[in-house]
Short mmCIF file of C-alpha atoms and ligand atoms in Angstrom, two decimals:
data_model
loop_
_atom_site.label_atom_id
_atom_site.label_comp_id
_atom_site.label_asym_id
_atom_site.label_seq_id
_atom_site.Cartn_x
_atom_site.Cartn_y
_atom_site.Cartn_z
CA UNK A 130 76.34 104.66 115.60
CA UNK A 131 79.71 103.15 114.88
CA UNK A 132 81.01 106.55 113.92
CA UNK A 133 79.22 108.63 116.35
CA UNK A 134 81.44 106.76 118.90
CA UNK A 135 84.31 107.70 117.36
CA UNK A 136 83.30 111.40 116.78
CA UNK A 137 82.68 111.47 120.31
CA UNK A 138 86.40 110.22 120.90
CA UNK A 139 87.65 112.55 118.38
CA UNK A 140 86.02 115.60 119.97
CA UNK A 141 87.62 114.61 123.29
CA UNK A 142 91.11 114.51 121.53
CA UNK A 143 90.29 117.78 120.59
CA UNK A 144 89.25 119.26 123.55
CA UNK A 145 92.32 117.46 125.96
CA UNK A 146 94.70 119.32 124.08
CA UNK A 147 93.34 122.77 123.26
CA UNK A 148 96.10 124.75 122.42
CA UNK A 149 97.79 122.23 119.73
CA UNK A 150 94.35 122.04 118.12
CA UNK A 151 93.73 125.59 118.09
CA UNK A 152 97.00 126.52 116.46
CA UNK A 153 96.40 123.64 113.85
CA UNK A 154 92.93 125.08 112.98
CA UNK A 155 94.33 128.33 112.81
CA UNK A 156 96.96 127.31 110.50
CA UNK A 157 94.58 125.72 108.41
CA UNK A 158 92.42 129.08 108.49
CA UNK A 159 95.22 131.28 107.69
CA UNK A 160 96.53 129.18 104.88
CA UNK A 161 93.05 128.46 102.99
CA UNK A 162 92.03 131.58 103.50
CA UNK A 163 95.05 132.91 101.46
CA UNK A 164 94.54 130.03 98.71
CA UNK A 165 90.61 131.30 98.47
CA UNK A 166 91.18 135.03 98.28
CA UNK A 167 93.79 133.75 95.25
CA UNK A 168 90.29 131.68 94.46
CA UNK A 169 88.40 135.04 94.36
CA UNK A 170 90.93 136.72 92.32
CA UNK A 171 90.99 134.17 89.60
CA UNK A 172 87.17 133.79 89.81
CA UNK A 173 86.79 137.43 88.91
CA UNK A 174 89.64 137.50 86.33
CA UNK A 175 88.22 134.50 84.64
CA UNK A 176 84.62 136.50 84.80
CA UNK A 177 86.55 139.32 83.08
CA UNK A 178 87.99 137.51 80.47
CA UNK A 179 84.82 135.91 79.63
CA UNK A 180 83.04 139.11 79.32
CA UNK A 181 85.89 140.57 77.23
CA UNK A 182 86.25 137.61 74.86
CA UNK A 183 82.29 138.11 74.22
CA UNK A 184 82.99 141.64 73.04
CA UNK A 185 85.67 140.74 70.77
CA UNK A 186 85.13 141.71 67.02
CA UNK A 187 86.93 142.13 63.92
CA UNK A 188 86.98 145.62 62.54
CA UNK A 189 87.98 145.18 58.95
CA UNK A 190 89.33 148.70 57.34
CA UNK A 191 88.80 148.85 54.09
CA UNK A 192 91.11 150.59 51.25
CA UNK A 193 89.53 153.66 50.36
CA UNK A 194 87.51 154.31 46.85
CA UNK A 195 86.71 150.37 47.44
CA UNK A 196 83.86 149.52 44.58
CA UNK A 197 80.29 147.90 45.16
CA UNK A 198 81.07 144.88 43.45
CA UNK A 199 84.59 144.36 45.59
CA UNK A 200 82.18 144.91 48.91
CA UNK A 201 79.96 142.27 48.00
CA UNK A 202 82.85 139.58 47.52
CA UNK A 203 83.89 140.86 51.10
CA UNK A 204 80.24 140.28 52.12
CA UNK A 205 79.70 136.99 50.80
CA UNK A 206 82.80 135.72 52.55
CA UNK A 207 81.09 136.98 56.03
CA UNK A 208 77.95 135.19 55.00
CA UNK A 209 79.78 132.12 54.33
CA UNK A 210 81.32 131.86 57.60
CA UNK A 211 78.73 130.57 59.92
CA UNK A 212 80.37 131.56 63.51
CA UNK A 213 79.78 135.19 62.50
CA UNK A 214 76.40 136.69 64.20
CA UNK A 215 76.53 140.31 62.86
CA UNK A 216 78.25 142.08 60.28
CA UNK A 217 78.08 146.16 60.24
CA UNK A 218 78.85 148.64 57.56
CA UNK A 219 80.58 152.06 58.79
CA UNK A 220 80.86 154.16 55.74
CA UNK A 221 83.67 156.93 55.77
CA UNK A 222 81.27 159.36 56.80
CA UNK A 223 79.44 157.33 59.80
CA UNK A 224 82.79 156.83 60.65
CA UNK A 225 83.86 160.74 60.79
CA UNK A 226 80.98 161.59 62.52
CA UNK A 227 80.89 158.98 65.04
CA UNK A 228 84.99 160.36 65.77
CA UNK A 229 83.77 163.63 65.90
CA UNK A 230 80.89 162.83 68.28
CA UNK A 231 83.33 161.18 70.64
CA UNK A 232 86.13 164.03 70.79
CA UNK A 233 83.57 166.82 70.67
CA UNK A 234 85.94 168.80 73.03
CA UNK A 235 88.41 168.85 70.41
CA UNK A 236 86.52 170.31 68.00
CA UNK A 237 88.49 173.18 67.25
CA UNK A 238 91.22 170.89 65.88
CA UNK A 239 89.02 168.57 64.11
CA UNK A 240 87.00 171.40 62.49
CA UNK A 241 90.74 172.82 61.08
CA UNK A 242 90.86 169.18 59.40
CA UNK A 243 89.09 169.83 56.06
CA UNK A 244 89.35 166.28 54.98
CA UNK A 245 87.98 163.06 56.66
CA UNK A 246 91.00 160.83 56.89
CA UNK A 247 89.07 157.45 58.44
CA UNK A 248 88.60 154.56 56.31
CA UNK A 249 85.31 152.52 56.08
CA UNK A 250 85.11 149.45 58.22
CA UNK A 251 82.88 146.29 58.86
CA UNK A 252 82.69 145.42 62.49
CA UNK A 253 82.27 142.00 62.63
CA UNK A 254 80.60 140.21 65.66
CA UNK A 255 80.71 136.32 66.52
CA UNK A 256 78.55 133.92 67.90
CA UNK A 257 79.83 132.40 71.28
CA UNK A 258 81.08 128.89 71.43
CA UNK A 259 84.18 127.07 72.83
CA UNK A 260 86.76 127.74 70.01
CA UNK A 261 85.34 131.46 69.55
CA UNK A 262 88.96 133.46 70.15
CA UNK A 263 90.70 130.53 67.79
CA UNK A 264 87.85 131.26 65.16
CA UNK A 265 88.14 134.87 65.42
CA UNK A 266 91.96 134.33 64.77
CA UNK A 267 91.56 132.42 61.82
CA UNK A 268 88.85 134.09 59.96
CA UNK A 269 90.97 137.41 60.55
CA UNK A 270 94.18 135.58 58.95
CA UNK A 271 92.12 135.08 55.85
CA UNK A 272 90.58 138.69 55.48
CA UNK A 273 94.16 139.81 56.00
CA UNK A 274 94.96 138.20 52.93
CA UNK A 275 92.61 140.20 50.90
CA UNK A 276 93.39 142.90 48.82
CA UNK A 277 90.61 144.84 49.74
CA UNK A 278 91.14 145.05 52.88
CA UNK A 279 93.47 147.98 53.93
CA UNK A 280 93.74 146.55 58.14
CA UNK A 281 92.54 144.28 60.65
CA UNK A 282 91.94 145.25 64.19
CA UNK A 283 90.85 142.27 66.53
CA UNK A 284 91.78 141.66 70.20
CA UNK A 285 93.24 138.30 69.57
CA UNK A 286 96.67 139.55 71.16
CA UNK A 287 95.75 140.78 74.52
CA UNK A 288 93.19 138.34 74.51
CA UNK A 289 95.26 134.94 74.19
CA UNK A 290 97.95 136.59 76.30
CA UNK A 291 95.00 137.23 78.81
CA UNK A 292 94.38 133.53 78.41
CA UNK A 293 97.80 132.76 78.62
CA UNK A 294 98.04 134.52 81.83
CA UNK A 295 94.82 132.85 83.08
CA UNK A 296 96.41 128.95 82.70
CA UNK A 297 99.47 130.76 84.29
CA UNK A 298 97.27 131.66 87.23
CA UNK A 299 95.73 128.11 87.25
CA UNK A 300 99.03 126.51 87.34
CA UNK A 301 100.37 129.07 90.14
CA UNK A 302 97.01 128.52 92.34
CA UNK A 303 97.27 124.79 92.19
CA UNK A 304 101.01 125.16 93.30
CA UNK A 305 100.05 127.48 96.05
CA UNK A 306 97.23 125.32 97.08
CA UNK A 307 99.54 122.24 96.83
CA UNK A 308 102.64 123.60 98.45
CA UNK A 309 99.91 124.95 101.59
CA UNK A 310 98.62 121.57 101.41
CA UNK A 311 102.05 120.04 102.28
CA UNK A 312 102.69 122.29 105.03
CA UNK A 313 99.24 121.70 106.58
CA UNK A 314 99.47 117.71 106.12
CA UNK A 315 102.87 118.24 107.83
CA UNK A 316 101.23 120.59 110.90
CA UNK A 317 98.30 118.11 111.33
CA UNK A 318 100.54 115.19 111.32
CA UNK A 319 102.24 116.56 114.04
CA UNK A 320 99.10 117.52 115.92
CA UNK A 321 97.59 114.34 115.73
CA UNK A 322 100.98 112.44 116.86
CA UNK A 323 100.98 114.52 119.59
CA UNK A 324 97.10 113.90 120.56
CA UNK A 325 98.08 109.97 120.02
CA UNK A 326 101.16 109.82 122.08
CA UNK A 327 99.14 111.35 125.12
CA UNK A 328 96.98 108.49 124.05
CA UNK A 329 99.70 105.99 123.78
CA UNK A 330 98.69 104.05 127.05
CA UNK A 331 95.37 103.75 125.61
CA UNK A 332 96.23 102.70 122.02
CA UNK A 333 98.06 100.41 123.82
CA UNK A 334 95.81 98.85 125.66
CA UNK A 335 93.39 98.87 122.65
CA UNK A 336 96.30 96.82 120.96
CA UNK A 337 96.33 94.44 123.56
CA UNK A 338 92.70 93.34 124.07
CA UNK A 339 92.54 93.07 120.32
CA UNK A 340 90.92 96.35 118.74
CA UNK A 341 91.37 96.47 115.07
CA UNK A 342 93.68 99.00 113.29
CA UNK A 343 90.84 100.47 111.51
CA UNK A 344 89.27 100.88 114.82
CA UNK A 345 92.38 102.60 116.79
CA UNK A 346 93.00 104.96 113.80
CA UNK A 347 89.26 106.44 112.81
CA UNK A 348 88.90 108.51 115.98
CA UNK A 349 92.45 110.17 115.00
CA UNK A 350 91.54 110.41 111.79
CA UNK A 351 88.46 111.89 112.14
CA UNK A 352 89.99 114.43 114.50
CA UNK A 353 92.19 115.70 111.59
CA UNK A 354 89.54 115.85 109.13
CA UNK A 355 87.53 118.16 111.76
CA UNK A 356 90.29 119.92 112.12
CA UNK A 357 90.12 120.59 108.38
CA UNK A 358 86.90 121.46 107.97
CA UNK A 359 87.04 124.01 111.21
CA UNK A 360 90.05 125.61 109.15
CA UNK A 361 88.38 125.61 106.10
CA UNK A 362 84.96 127.21 107.91
CA UNK A 363 87.17 130.10 109.28
CA UNK A 364 88.81 130.52 106.12
CA UNK A 365 85.63 131.05 104.07
CA UNK A 366 84.44 133.31 106.67
CA UNK A 367 87.63 135.37 106.28
CA UNK A 368 87.76 135.17 103.07
CA UNK A 369 84.15 136.45 102.53
CA UNK A 370 84.73 139.26 104.99
CA UNK A 371 87.84 140.22 103.00
CA UNK A 372 86.00 140.49 99.55
CA UNK A 373 82.83 142.20 101.53
CA UNK A 374 85.49 144.93 102.71
CA UNK A 375 86.99 145.32 99.51
CA UNK A 376 83.96 145.34 97.11
CA UNK A 377 82.55 147.76 99.56
CA UNK A 378 85.85 150.14 99.78
CA UNK A 379 86.73 149.64 96.17
CA UNK A 380 83.29 149.39 94.51
CA UNK A 381 84.08 152.44 92.31
CA UNK A 382 87.33 151.61 90.88
CA UNK A 383 86.01 147.89 90.45
CA UNK A 384 83.43 149.06 88.30
CA UNK A 385 85.36 150.83 86.10
CA UNK A 386 87.88 147.99 85.61
CA UNK A 387 85.22 145.23 85.17
CA UNK A 388 82.69 147.30 83.37
CA UNK A 389 79.89 147.01 86.04
CA UNK A 390 80.56 143.14 86.21
CA UNK A 391 80.16 142.11 90.04
CA UNK A 392 83.23 141.57 92.14
CA UNK A 393 82.34 137.88 92.74
CA UNK A 394 83.13 135.91 95.22
CA UNK A 395 84.35 131.92 94.76
CA UNK A 396 81.35 129.89 93.52
CA UNK A 397 79.76 126.90 95.13
CA UNK A 398 81.77 124.34 93.38
CA UNK A 399 84.82 126.33 94.41
CA UNK A 400 83.97 126.70 98.06
CA UNK A 401 83.14 122.54 97.89
CA UNK A 402 86.61 122.36 96.38
CA UNK A 403 88.38 124.27 98.98
CA UNK A 404 86.11 122.33 102.02
CA UNK A 405 86.92 118.97 100.63
CA UNK A 406 90.89 119.76 99.84
CA UNK A 407 91.31 121.01 103.60
CA UNK A 408 89.06 117.69 105.03
CA UNK A 409 91.33 115.61 102.82
CA UNK A 410 94.56 117.58 104.11
CA UNK A 411 93.16 116.65 107.59
CA UNK A 412 92.65 113.57 106.81
CA UNK A 413 95.83 112.59 105.16
CA UNK A 414 98.24 114.22 107.49
CA UNK A 415 96.54 112.57 110.35
CA UNK A 416 96.70 109.25 108.47
CA UNK A 417 100.24 109.89 108.13
CA UNK A 418 100.92 110.48 111.69
CA UNK A 419 98.83 107.72 113.34
CA UNK A 420 100.29 105.12 111.10
CA UNK A 421 103.52 106.08 112.36
CA UNK A 422 102.42 105.86 115.88
CA UNK A 423 101.00 102.46 115.50
CA UNK A 424 104.02 101.18 113.88
CA UNK A 425 106.63 102.75 116.95
CA UNK A 426 104.12 100.58 119.05
CA UNK A 427 105.39 96.95 119.47
CA UNK A 428 102.42 94.41 119.09
CA UNK A 429 101.10 96.11 116.30
CA UNK B 238 95.74 74.46 123.12
CA UNK B 239 99.18 76.37 123.02
CA UNK B 240 102.29 74.66 121.50
CA UNK B 241 105.83 75.98 121.37
CA UNK B 242 108.21 74.07 118.81
CA UNK B 243 111.89 74.96 119.03
CA UNK B 244 111.20 78.78 119.60
CA UNK B 245 114.15 80.97 119.51
CA UNK B 246 114.11 85.04 120.87
CA UNK B 247 116.81 87.41 120.57
CA UNK B 248 116.07 91.10 121.20
CA UNK B 249 118.47 93.24 119.07
CA UNK B 250 121.72 92.77 120.00
CA UNK B 251 121.00 91.07 123.38
CA UNK B 252 121.70 87.96 124.59
CA UNK B 253 119.12 85.09 123.80
CA UNK B 254 115.71 85.86 125.72
CA UNK B 255 114.54 82.21 124.79
CA UNK B 256 116.36 79.28 123.59
CA UNK B 257 115.05 76.51 121.44
CA UNK B 258 111.66 76.50 123.58
CA UNK B 259 109.12 73.66 122.93
CA UNK B 260 106.24 72.95 125.06
CA UNK B 261 102.53 71.84 125.30
CA UNK B 262 99.91 73.66 127.26
CA UNK B 263 96.82 71.81 127.38
CA UNK B 264 93.29 73.68 127.25
CA UNK B 265 91.65 74.41 130.44
CA UNK B 266 95.00 73.98 131.99
CA UNK B 267 96.34 75.91 134.72
CA UNK B 268 100.17 76.30 134.47
CA UNK B 269 102.67 78.66 136.37
CA UNK B 270 105.92 79.84 134.71
CA UNK B 271 108.67 80.97 137.06
CA UNK B 272 112.33 81.80 137.18
CA UNK B 273 114.39 84.44 138.15
CA UNK B 274 113.82 87.91 136.81
CA UNK B 275 115.23 88.32 133.31
CA UNK B 276 114.79 84.41 132.64
CA UNK B 277 112.68 85.13 129.83
CA UNK B 278 108.74 84.81 131.15
CA UNK B 279 107.37 87.97 130.00
CA UNK B 280 108.98 87.16 126.67
CA UNK B 281 107.46 84.27 126.41
CA UNK B 282 103.99 85.37 127.12
CA UNK B 283 104.38 88.03 124.94
CA UNK B 284 105.29 85.94 121.92
CA UNK B 285 102.00 84.25 122.71
CA UNK B 286 99.67 86.85 121.98
CA UNK B 287 101.73 88.05 118.99
CA UNK B 288 103.08 91.24 121.06
CA UNK B 289 106.78 90.18 119.96
CA UNK B 290 107.85 88.28 117.34
CA UNK B 291 110.20 85.27 117.36
CA UNK B 292 113.29 84.42 115.36
CA UNK B 293 112.66 81.07 114.67
CA UNK B 294 110.38 78.13 115.82
CA UNK B 295 106.72 77.52 115.25
CA UNK B 296 103.60 79.12 117.86
CA UNK B 297 100.77 77.61 117.66
CA UNK B 298 97.51 79.03 119.94
CA UNK B 299 94.02 78.18 119.24
CA UNK B 300 94.90 76.75 116.32
CA UNK B 301 96.50 79.85 115.00
CA UNK B 302 100.18 79.59 113.65
CA UNK B 303 101.11 82.84 115.64
CA UNK B 304 104.30 83.68 113.32
CA UNK B 305 102.43 83.57 110.57
CA UNK B 306 99.64 85.98 111.09
CA UNK B 307 100.05 89.41 109.60
CA UNK B 308 99.64 92.31 111.95
CA UNK B 309 96.77 93.56 110.64
CA UNK B 310 95.37 90.25 111.64
CA UNK B 311 97.04 89.60 114.89
CA UNK B 312 93.46 91.15 116.65
CA UNK B 313 92.08 87.88 115.80
CA UNK B 314 94.47 86.07 118.16
CA UNK B 315 94.17 88.59 120.89
CA UNK B 316 90.45 88.45 120.77
CA UNK B 317 90.98 84.70 122.41
CA UNK B 318 93.44 85.89 124.76
CA UNK B 319 93.14 87.99 128.08
CA UNK B 320 95.83 89.73 129.69
CA UNK B 321 97.22 90.89 133.20
CA UNK B 322 100.15 93.05 134.08
CA UNK B 323 102.26 93.76 137.16
CA UNK B 324 101.21 97.25 136.75
CA UNK B 325 97.77 96.59 136.04
CA UNK B 326 97.36 99.40 133.17
CA UNK B 327 94.53 100.98 134.34
CA UNK B 328 93.47 104.33 132.45
CA UNK B 329 93.37 107.00 135.37
CA UNK B 330 90.65 109.10 133.33
CA UNK B 331 87.92 106.53 133.45
CA UNK B 332 86.16 105.10 136.13
CA UNK B 333 86.60 101.31 137.43
CA UNK B 334 83.25 100.52 135.12
CA UNK B 335 84.64 102.71 132.08
CA UNK B 336 87.98 100.89 132.21
CA UNK B 337 86.22 97.38 131.85
CA UNK B 338 83.61 98.48 129.27
CA UNK B 339 86.75 99.54 127.72
CA UNK B 340 87.79 96.21 126.55
CA UNK B 341 84.05 95.59 125.50
CA UNK B 342 84.31 98.90 123.29
CA UNK B 343 87.45 98.64 121.59
CA UNK B 344 85.99 94.99 120.08
CA UNK B 345 83.12 96.78 118.67
CA UNK B 346 80.65 95.06 121.21
CA UNK B 347 77.01 96.72 121.61
CA UNK B 348 76.28 99.19 124.17
CA UNK B 349 73.78 96.99 125.92
CA UNK B 350 75.63 93.74 126.00
CA UNK B 351 78.53 95.94 127.46
CA UNK B 352 76.63 97.12 130.36
CA UNK B 353 75.54 93.93 131.65
CA UNK B 354 78.52 91.95 130.92
CA UNK B 355 80.70 94.59 132.51
CA UNK B 356 78.53 94.62 135.51
CA UNK B 357 79.07 90.92 135.81
CA UNK B 358 82.94 90.92 135.40
CA UNK B 359 82.77 93.52 138.06
CA UNK B 360 80.68 91.17 140.29
CA UNK B 361 82.87 88.52 139.73
CA UNK B 362 85.95 90.18 140.98
CA UNK B 363 83.92 91.48 144.30
CA UNK B 364 84.21 95.33 142.84
CA UNK B 365 80.90 95.77 141.66
CA UNK B 366 80.20 98.46 144.67
CA UNK B 367 83.12 100.55 143.54
CA UNK B 368 82.01 100.59 139.65
CA UNK B 369 81.84 104.59 139.71
CA UNK B 370 85.20 105.10 141.52
CA UNK B 371 88.44 106.46 139.85
CA UNK B 372 90.85 103.62 139.98
CA UNK B 373 93.44 105.38 141.46
CA UNK B 374 91.59 105.69 144.76
CA UNK B 375 91.84 101.98 145.09
CA UNK B 376 94.44 99.94 146.50
CA UNK B 377 96.39 97.97 144.73
CA UNK B 378 94.85 94.54 145.14
CA UNK B 379 91.51 96.30 143.92
CA UNK B 380 93.21 98.03 141.14
CA UNK B 381 94.47 94.38 140.08
CA UNK B 382 90.97 93.19 140.65
CA UNK B 383 89.64 95.71 137.88
CA UNK B 384 92.15 94.63 135.42
CA UNK B 385 91.53 90.88 136.01
CA UNK B 386 87.77 91.94 135.26
CA UNK B 387 88.78 94.06 132.00
CA UNK B 388 90.73 90.66 130.58
CA UNK B 389 87.71 88.40 131.68
CA UNK B 390 85.02 90.80 130.41
CA UNK B 391 85.19 89.42 126.95
CA UNK B 392 85.47 85.98 127.87
CA UNK B 393 88.87 84.71 126.34
CA UNK B 394 89.69 81.20 126.02
CA UNK B 395 93.53 82.09 127.37
CA UNK B 396 94.53 84.09 130.31
CA UNK B 397 97.85 85.31 130.27
CA UNK B 398 99.33 86.82 133.61
CA UNK B 399 102.80 88.78 133.92
CA UNK B 400 103.39 88.83 137.66
CA UNK B 401 100.26 89.96 138.36
CA UNK B 402 100.90 89.81 142.23
CA UNK B 403 104.22 91.03 141.39
CA UNK B 404 103.47 94.51 143.52
CA UNK B 405 100.82 93.02 146.08
CA UNK B 406 100.89 91.63 149.58
CA UNK B 407 101.25 87.71 150.01
CA UNK B 408 97.56 87.49 151.51
CA UNK B 409 96.32 89.72 148.64
CA UNK B 410 98.16 87.91 146.34
CA UNK B 411 96.71 84.70 147.24
CA UNK B 412 93.02 86.22 146.32
CA UNK B 413 94.62 87.06 142.96
CA UNK B 414 95.37 83.72 142.34
CA UNK B 415 91.76 82.55 143.42
CA UNK B 416 90.48 85.13 140.68
CA UNK B 417 92.60 83.25 138.19
CA UNK B 418 91.69 79.62 139.60
CA UNK B 419 88.12 80.77 139.24
CA UNK B 420 88.41 81.45 135.88
CA UNK B 421 90.43 78.47 135.08
CA UNK B 422 87.34 76.59 136.84
CA UNK B 423 85.01 77.79 134.13
CA UNK B 424 86.97 76.64 131.27
CA UNK B 425 89.98 79.02 130.55
CA UNK B 426 93.26 78.00 130.37
CA UNK B 427 95.56 80.17 132.63
CA UNK B 428 99.20 80.97 131.99
CA UNK B 429 100.58 82.38 135.31
CA UNK B 430 103.74 83.82 135.19
CA UNK B 431 105.46 84.60 138.15
CA UNK B 432 108.66 84.25 140.38
CA UNK B 433 107.03 83.91 143.55
CA UNK B 434 107.82 80.23 144.76
CA UNK B 435 105.24 80.85 147.72
CA UNK B 436 102.55 81.30 145.37
CA UNK B 437 103.90 78.12 142.68
CA UNK B 438 104.39 75.70 145.95
CA UNK B 439 100.93 76.95 147.37
CA UNK B 440 98.55 76.05 144.45
CA UNK B 441 99.43 72.62 143.38
CA UNK B 442 99.66 73.15 139.22
CA UNK B 443 102.02 72.29 137.00
CA UNK B 444 105.03 74.60 136.11
CA UNK B 445 107.30 75.32 133.45
CA UNK B 446 110.80 76.53 135.03
CA UNK B 447 112.90 79.29 133.01
CA UNK B 448 116.15 79.84 133.20
CA UNK B 449 118.28 82.50 130.96
CA UNK B 450 115.83 81.88 128.35
CA UNK B 451 115.86 77.75 128.72
CA UNK B 452 113.17 75.49 129.90
CA UNK B 453 114.78 73.60 132.77
CA UNK B 454 112.97 70.09 133.62
CA UNK B 455 112.16 70.14 137.25
N1 LIG C 46 112.36 95.06 125.15
C1 LIG C 46 113.54 94.43 125.20
N2 LIG C 46 114.71 95.03 124.40
C2 LIG C 46 115.87 94.30 124.62
N3 LIG C 46 115.85 93.16 125.69
C3 LIG C 46 114.93 92.54 126.63
C4 LIG C 46 113.50 93.60 125.81
N4 LIG C 46 112.45 93.15 126.78
C5 LIG C 46 113.44 92.01 127.47
N5 LIG C 46 114.62 92.18 127.37
C6 LIG C 46 115.75 90.96 127.52
O1 LIG C 46 115.14 89.47 127.43
C7 LIG C 46 115.59 88.87 128.64
C8 LIG C 46 114.11 88.37 129.17
O2 LIG C 46 113.48 89.08 129.68
P1 LIG C 46 111.93 88.85 130.01
O3 LIG C 46 111.50 88.16 129.59
O4 LIG C 46 111.29 90.34 130.56
O5 LIG C 46 112.33 88.05 131.75
P2 LIG C 46 111.44 88.10 132.86
O6 LIG C 46 109.92 88.48 132.61
O7 LIG C 46 111.43 86.68 133.18
O8 LIG C 46 112.00 88.74 134.10
C9 LIG C 46 116.31 89.64 129.83
O9 LIG C 46 117.67 89.35 129.27
C10 LIG C 46 115.84 91.00 129.50
O10 LIG C 46 117.16 91.85 129.20
MG1 LIG C 47 109.16 90.27 133.74
#
């Protein structure tokens, strides 16, 4: 009841200066669309990262002519690590066959090689878990010191580089979001200030009659929040449109990069955050300006 | 009851608007405040409903220490006070009825009581028939009646009038004065500021004369 009255007032305000309202809503929409697209990028890179890190394995290349007991000590070491989900032994022979199968086009060159240059190896896969990449790195370090091991190959380096990049991207997103929000707070506060100044007489009267500050402010706060909400809805629709267009136009290349993972849109929590932030920004912007206008009034 | 003790008020960088004012206005009384333009009449009224702050002294209104009220709480003081101005201060985008109802809306009255109390207030100033008109289509006297209905509608204990007849012809002014007398007879304290000596002489009420911010004893 209390709020429906204020809501009507807020809608009246919006309607009574449509140009400024339209400008601030579309500025909101543009800014949050940009932010939304960054979030789409982030969401997809994040899902790529988790797909890839799920595939991280250690390949342990063995020294040539390793004897069975020496292999057993390594296998015992693997068995002791609870994080390892599977161990696959690839003999020199099997490796060579694999290699030849993969590069069958180059058979002429391969046939000219009359010895097997490939070492035997173990493929270690790890169980999923929060510290998977760190665990893999630690175990790889232990293995690297073993005399039986010729060399190791694992994705730790680029995975952790990728993870660092994701942290950077997150900070970047927050920074961009923060800057855009600041700009929007400024814009909204200007719009609401115009709206409040257009109703200066009314505000003055309300103060004289004995309206509470809360009563006077609420319609303007709602007006700002509504503008934020409208901007967010438009932004999400636009971002969804861009997302749809891109997944249609670039489906092939996306499939290649992402190895058949889907091109994701922002999830429900992301949408909620975007919406919440824009409503909060609209509210905050109008809060600042309506307080300023009220303080300008004498008698308030 | 309105009490002022040694009240001083100077606007920023100006000559003093009120100098050492002490006075007492009894409950349910009718008092004129007179004096030439610039004497400090408006300032005095503005201090009473907390629209302007004063420099020193003490003001008590309805038992409230006006100088001590925080600005977020001033509404509590103002809900005891109705104010009427020379320029009516009606909202041009609302009907007569809505202008009066506005005062009830602003203090969060229920819509049902709003409907009948607004009608009552309009009837008491003789404008119920014009409730759906736009105030800008009314004569000055009628506009002032609407403003008085708006001041009365919340049934305040105190009615402050700042030159309410300043823009009106003498006979219309007398009609407006009658409305304030009516309110006073119903128990409201009326403080009526005017520089119209005709009006002051016509009605036989106590008056306070201000001259350059000082109270002059008659
Ligand atoms: N807002 C203001 N700022 C500065 N000076 C003011 C203001 N309002 C009134 N004054 C000065 O205070 C004095 C009293 O003014 P006012 O109370 O309006 O007198 P009156 O209502 O009797 O004409 C005058 O000298 C006027 O110039
Ligand atoms: Mg005056």
